Amino acid sequence: MAELRGIPCIEIQDVEPTRKGMAVTRSAGSPMTSLAFLQQAITAHATMAAEKLRRHGLVASHMTVFFHTNVFNNTPRDSSSRTAKLSPPSNSTMALVQTALRCAQKAWKGNRERNGFAYTKAGVMLDDLVPEELAPVDLFAHEQAKSA
């Protein structure tokens, strides 16, 4: 009855919605013209993404790595990306960096040293985020670790 008279009986608590995705992207200070330079940037992005996931108590199920050239100048243009499933979902720096590097290598076109493109932006996007305590568990992970 008190609520009908405008007196709150139960305090409303703000609940922050769970993120569904997150990204770590940066524009490069100088163009990335080799796979090695791109991999350095992607490693840094994946490391920051893992830290962000842990800070929010989340794990990711999918990762997308992308890189592209500057669309505002007259150099050859390219945009590449690759998506991978993280199974089991993870927030481990090692797992995210390994997956990101594998994606970057698969998305890279042509010669490892120089492919004719000057990439100016790269990033890592994480999707299908779930709270760490609700993430599916790999039942065989413990056995694989023991046998390794």
PDB file of C-alpha atoms in Angstrom:
ATOM      1  CA  MET A   1       0.000   0.000   0.000  1.00  0.00           C
ATOM      2  CA  ALA A   2       2.869   2.389   0.717  1.00  0.00           C
ATOM      3  CA  GLU A   3       4.013   2.219  -2.907  1.00  0.00           C
ATOM      4  CA  LEU A   4       0.560   3.321  -4.044  1.00  0.00           C
ATOM      5  CA  ARG A   5       1.101   6.450  -1.965  1.00  0.00           C
ATOM      6  CA  GLY A   6       4.475   7.080  -3.665  1.00  0.00           C
ATOM      7  CA  ILE A   7       6.665   5.643  -0.907  1.00  0.00           C
ATOM      8  CA  PRO A   8       9.281   3.242  -2.339  1.00  0.00           C
ATOM      9  CA  CYS A   9       9.483  -0.053  -0.445  1.00  0.00           C
ATOM     10  CA  ILE A  10      12.156  -1.793  -2.499  1.00  0.00           C
ATOM     11  CA  GLU A  11      15.197   0.078  -3.694  1.00  0.00           C
ATOM     12  CA  ILE A  12      15.801  -0.132  -7.434  1.00  0.00           C
ATOM     13  CA  GLN A  13      19.258  -1.428  -8.276  1.00  0.00           C
ATOM     14  CA  ASP A  14      20.875  -0.516 -11.549  1.00  0.00           C
ATOM     15  CA  VAL A  15      22.155  -3.623 -13.284  1.00  0.00           C
ATOM     16  CA  GLU A  16      24.759  -3.058 -15.941  1.00  0.00           C
ATOM     17  CA  PRO A  17      23.871  -5.068 -19.039  1.00  0.00           C
ATOM     18  CA  THR A  18      26.389  -7.721 -20.038  1.00  0.00           C
ATOM     19  CA  ARG A  19      28.466  -6.693 -23.019  1.00  0.00           C
ATOM     20  CA  LYS A  20      27.919  -8.690 -26.179  1.00  0.00           C
ATOM     21  CA  GLY A  21      31.145  -7.621 -27.839  1.00  0.00           C
ATOM     22  CA  MET A  22      34.210  -5.415 -27.530  1.00  0.00           C
ATOM     23  CA  ALA A  23      36.979  -4.167 -29.771  1.00  0.00           C
ATOM     24  CA  VAL A  24      40.534  -2.900 -29.468  1.00  0.00           C
ATOM     25  CA  THR A  25      41.592  -0.959 -32.566  1.00  0.00           C
ATOM     26  CA  ARG A  26      44.223   1.627 -33.322  1.00  0.00           C
ATOM     27  CA  SER A  27      45.460   3.606 -36.273  1.00  0.00           C
ATOM     28  CA  ALA A  28      49.150   2.998 -36.869  1.00  0.00           C
ATOM     29  CA  GLY A  29      51.616   5.861 -36.469  1.00  0.00           C
ATOM     30  CA  SER A  30      53.410   4.677 -39.585  1.00  0.00           C
ATOM     31  CA  PRO A  31      52.027   2.338 -42.263  1.00  0.00           C
ATOM     32  CA  MET A  32      52.412  -1.394 -41.647  1.00  0.00           C
ATOM     33  CA  THR A  33      53.906  -2.839 -44.822  1.00  0.00           C
ATOM     34  CA  SER A  34      55.015  -6.287 -43.643  1.00  0.00           C
ATOM     35  CA  LEU A  35      53.337  -9.160 -41.845  1.00  0.00           C
ATOM     36  CA  ALA A  36      55.853  -8.821 -38.978  1.00  0.00           C
ATOM     37  CA  PHE A  37      54.830  -5.198 -38.284  1.00  0.00           C
ATOM     38  CA  LEU A  38      51.159  -6.109 -38.496  1.00  0.00           C
ATOM     39  CA  GLN A  39      51.663  -9.031 -36.090  1.00  0.00           C
ATOM     40  CA  GLN A  40      53.263  -6.694 -33.529  1.00  0.00           C
ATOM     41  CA  ALA A  41      50.191  -4.459 -33.603  1.00  0.00           C
ATOM     42  CA  ILE A  42      47.765  -7.402 -33.492  1.00  0.00           C
ATOM     43  CA  THR A  43      49.651  -8.912 -30.525  1.00  0.00           C
ATOM     44  CA  ALA A  44      49.301  -5.632 -28.600  1.00  0.00           C
ATOM     45  CA  HIS A  45      45.586  -5.396 -29.448  1.00  0.00           C
ATOM     46  CA  ALA A  46      44.876  -9.010 -28.424  1.00  0.00           C
ATOM     47  CA  THR A  47      46.766  -8.493 -25.147  1.00  0.00           C
ATOM     48  CA  MET A  48      44.696  -5.381 -24.338  1.00  0.00           C
ATOM     49  CA  ALA A  49      41.498  -7.224 -25.290  1.00  0.00           C
ATOM     50  CA  ALA A  50      42.337 -10.077 -22.889  1.00  0.00           C
ATOM     51  CA  GLU A  51      42.954  -7.572 -20.083  1.00  0.00           C
ATOM     52  CA  LYS A  52      39.611  -5.890 -20.819  1.00  0.00           C
ATOM     53  CA  LEU A  53      37.791  -9.231 -20.745  1.00  0.00           C
ATOM     54  CA  ARG A  54      39.308 -10.177 -17.380  1.00  0.00           C
ATOM     55  CA  ARG A  55      38.558  -6.719 -15.939  1.00  0.00           C
ATOM     56  CA  HIS A  56      34.869  -7.243 -16.807  1.00  0.00           C
ATOM     57  CA  GLY A  57      34.826 -10.935 -15.750  1.00  0.00           C
ATOM     58  CA  LEU A  58      33.986 -12.111 -19.285  1.00  0.00           C
ATOM     59  CA  VAL A  59      35.182 -14.667 -21.822  1.00  0.00           C
ATOM     60  CA  ALA A  60      34.858 -14.472 -25.619  1.00  0.00           C
ATOM     61  CA  SER A  61      33.602 -17.148 -28.002  1.00  0.00           C
ATOM     62  CA  HIS A  62      34.599 -15.499 -31.311  1.00  0.00           C
ATOM     63  CA  MET A  63      37.437 -13.250 -32.437  1.00  0.00           C
ATOM     64  CA  THR A  64      37.770 -11.175 -35.597  1.00  0.00           C
ATOM     65  CA  VAL A  65      41.086  -9.669 -36.664  1.00  0.00           C
ATOM     66  CA  PHE A  66      41.008  -6.923 -39.280  1.00  0.00           C
ATOM     67  CA  PHE A  67      43.379  -4.507 -40.962  1.00  0.00           C
ATOM     68  CA  HIS A  68      42.924  -1.976 -43.740  1.00  0.00           C
ATOM     69  CA  THR A  69      44.633   0.751 -45.712  1.00  0.00           C
ATOM     70  CA  ASN A  70      43.842   4.454 -45.632  1.00  0.00           C
ATOM     71  CA  VAL A  71      40.734   5.144 -47.703  1.00  0.00           C
ATOM     72  CA  PHE A  72      41.487   8.873 -47.946  1.00  0.00           C
ATOM     73  CA  ASN A  73      44.669   8.813 -50.034  1.00  0.00           C
ATOM     74  CA  ASN A  74      45.567   7.535 -53.481  1.00  0.00           C
ATOM     75  CA  THR A  75      47.577   4.451 -52.464  1.00  0.00           C
ATOM     76  CA  PRO A  76      46.385   0.920 -53.313  1.00  0.00           C
ATOM     77  CA  ARG A  77      43.468  -0.035 -51.062  1.00  0.00           C
ATOM     78  CA  ASP A  78      42.854  -3.256 -49.201  1.00  0.00           C
ATOM     79  CA  SER A  79      40.719  -4.429 -46.321  1.00  0.00           C
ATOM     80  CA  SER A  80      41.190  -7.879 -44.820  1.00  0.00           C
ATOM     81  CA  SER A  81      39.665  -9.751 -41.904  1.00  0.00           C
ATOM     82  CA  ARG A  82      39.403 -13.239 -40.495  1.00  0.00           C
ATOM     83  CA  THR A  83      37.140 -14.648 -37.776  1.00  0.00           C
ATOM     84  CA  ALA A  84      37.878 -17.620 -35.533  1.00  0.00           C
ATOM     85  CA  LYS A  85      35.907 -19.480 -32.886  1.00  0.00           C
ATOM     86  CA  LEU A  86      37.463 -19.694 -29.432  1.00  0.00           C
ATOM     87  CA  SER A  87      36.673 -23.119 -28.075  1.00  0.00           C
ATOM     88  CA  PRO A  88      36.360 -23.154 -25.151  1.00  0.00           C
ATOM     89  CA  PRO A  89      35.541 -19.444 -24.730  1.00  0.00           C
ATOM     90  CA  SER A  90      38.547 -17.659 -23.262  1.00  0.00           C
ATOM     91  CA  ASN A  91      40.019 -14.524 -21.735  1.00  0.00           C
ATOM     92  CA  SER A  92      43.540 -15.964 -21.662  1.00  0.00           C
ATOM     93  CA  THR A  93      46.159 -13.651 -23.141  1.00  0.00           C
ATOM     94  CA  MET A  94      48.038 -16.603 -24.623  1.00  0.00           C
ATOM     95  CA  ALA A  95      44.946 -18.092 -26.285  1.00  0.00           C
ATOM     96  CA  LEU A  96      43.803 -14.741 -27.679  1.00  0.00           C
ATOM     97  CA  VAL A  97      47.249 -13.774 -29.003  1.00  0.00           C
ATOM     98  CA  GLN A  98      47.766 -17.176 -30.663  1.00  0.00           C
ATOM     99  CA  THR A  99      44.336 -17.027 -32.299  1.00  0.00           C
ATOM    100  CA  ALA A 100      44.832 -13.406 -33.391  1.00  0.00           C
ATOM    101  CA  LEU A 101      48.203 -14.166 -34.990  1.00  0.00           C
ATOM    102  CA  ARG A 102      46.751 -17.176 -36.804  1.00  0.00           C
ATOM    103  CA  CYS A 103      43.899 -15.006 -38.134  1.00  0.00           C
ATOM    104  CA  ALA A 104      46.289 -12.249 -39.238  1.00  0.00           C
ATOM    105  CA  GLN A 105      48.493 -14.727 -41.074  1.00  0.00           C
ATOM    106  CA  LYS A 106      45.509 -16.280 -42.872  1.00  0.00           C
ATOM    107  CA  ALA A 107      44.097 -12.875 -43.840  1.00  0.00           C
ATOM    108  CA  TRP A 108      47.447 -11.511 -45.083  1.00  0.00           C
ATOM    109  CA  LYS A 109      47.677 -11.468 -48.863  1.00  0.00           C
ATOM    110  CA  GLY A 110      50.880 -12.149 -50.786  1.00  0.00           C
ATOM    111  CA  ASN A 111      54.508 -11.910 -49.738  1.00  0.00           C
ATOM    112  CA  ARG A 112      55.207 -11.834 -45.983  1.00  0.00           C
ATOM    113  CA  GLU A 113      57.793  -9.050 -46.329  1.00  0.00           C
ATOM    114  CA  ARG A 114      55.842  -6.730 -48.590  1.00  0.00           C
ATOM    115  CA  ASN A 115      52.539  -7.179 -50.385  1.00  0.00           C
ATOM    116  CA  GLY A 116      52.128  -3.726 -51.937  1.00  0.00           C
ATOM    117  CA  PHE A 117      49.739  -2.372 -49.314  1.00  0.00           C
ATOM    118  CA  ALA A 118      50.382   0.102 -46.503  1.00  0.00           C
ATOM    119  CA  TYR A 119      47.950  -0.806 -43.711  1.00  0.00           C
ATOM    120  CA  THR A 120      47.089   2.084 -41.422  1.00  0.00           C
ATOM    121  CA  LYS A 121      44.539   0.546 -39.060  1.00  0.00           C
ATOM    122  CA  ALA A 122      44.296  -2.834 -37.358  1.00  0.00           C
ATOM    123  CA  GLY A 123      42.188  -4.296 -34.614  1.00  0.00           C
ATOM    124  CA  VAL A 124      40.782  -7.223 -32.691  1.00  0.00           C
ATOM    125  CA  MET A 125      37.047  -7.609 -32.105  1.00  0.00           C
ATOM    126  CA  LEU A 126      35.594 -10.090 -29.612  1.00  0.00           C
ATOM    127  CA  ASP A 127      32.021 -11.333 -29.843  1.00  0.00           C
ATOM    128  CA  ASP A 128      29.604 -13.641 -28.052  1.00  0.00           C
ATOM    129  CA  LEU A 129      30.846 -12.570 -24.633  1.00  0.00           C
ATOM    130  CA  VAL A 130      29.566 -14.383 -21.561  1.00  0.00           C
ATOM    131  CA  PRO A 131      30.352 -14.060 -17.858  1.00  0.00           C
ATOM    132  CA  GLU A 132      33.318 -16.266 -16.989  1.00  0.00           C
ATOM    133  CA  GLU A 133      31.336 -18.294 -14.448  1.00  0.00           C
ATOM    134  CA  LEU A 134      28.667 -19.133 -17.060  1.00  0.00           C
ATOM    135  CA  ALA A 135      31.068 -20.142 -19.835  1.00  0.00           C
ATOM    136  CA  PRO A 136      30.948 -23.717 -21.122  1.00  0.00           C
ATOM    137  CA  VAL A 137      33.864 -25.799 -19.892  1.00  0.00           C
ATOM    138  CA  ASP A 138      36.071 -28.036 -22.029  1.00  0.00           C
ATOM    139  CA  LEU A 139      35.705 -31.407 -20.309  1.00  0.00           C
ATOM    140  CA  PHE A 140      38.911 -32.737 -21.855  1.00  0.00           C
ATOM    141  CA  ALA A 141      41.164 -29.746 -21.103  1.00  0.00           C
ATOM    142  CA  HIS A 142      42.397 -31.217 -17.807  1.00  0.00           C
ATOM    143  CA  GLU A 143      43.208 -34.578 -19.417  1.00  0.00           C
ATOM    144  CA  GLN A 144      45.003 -32.891 -22.332  1.00  0.00           C
ATOM    145  CA  ALA A 145      47.080 -30.798 -19.932  1.00  0.00           C
ATOM    146  CA  LYS A 146      48.095 -33.910 -17.965  1.00  0.00           C
ATOM    147  CA  SER A 147      49.151 -35.812 -21.084  1.00  0.00           C
ATOM    148  CA  ALA A 148      51.151 -32.908 -22.567  1.00  0.00           C
TER     149      ALA A 148
END
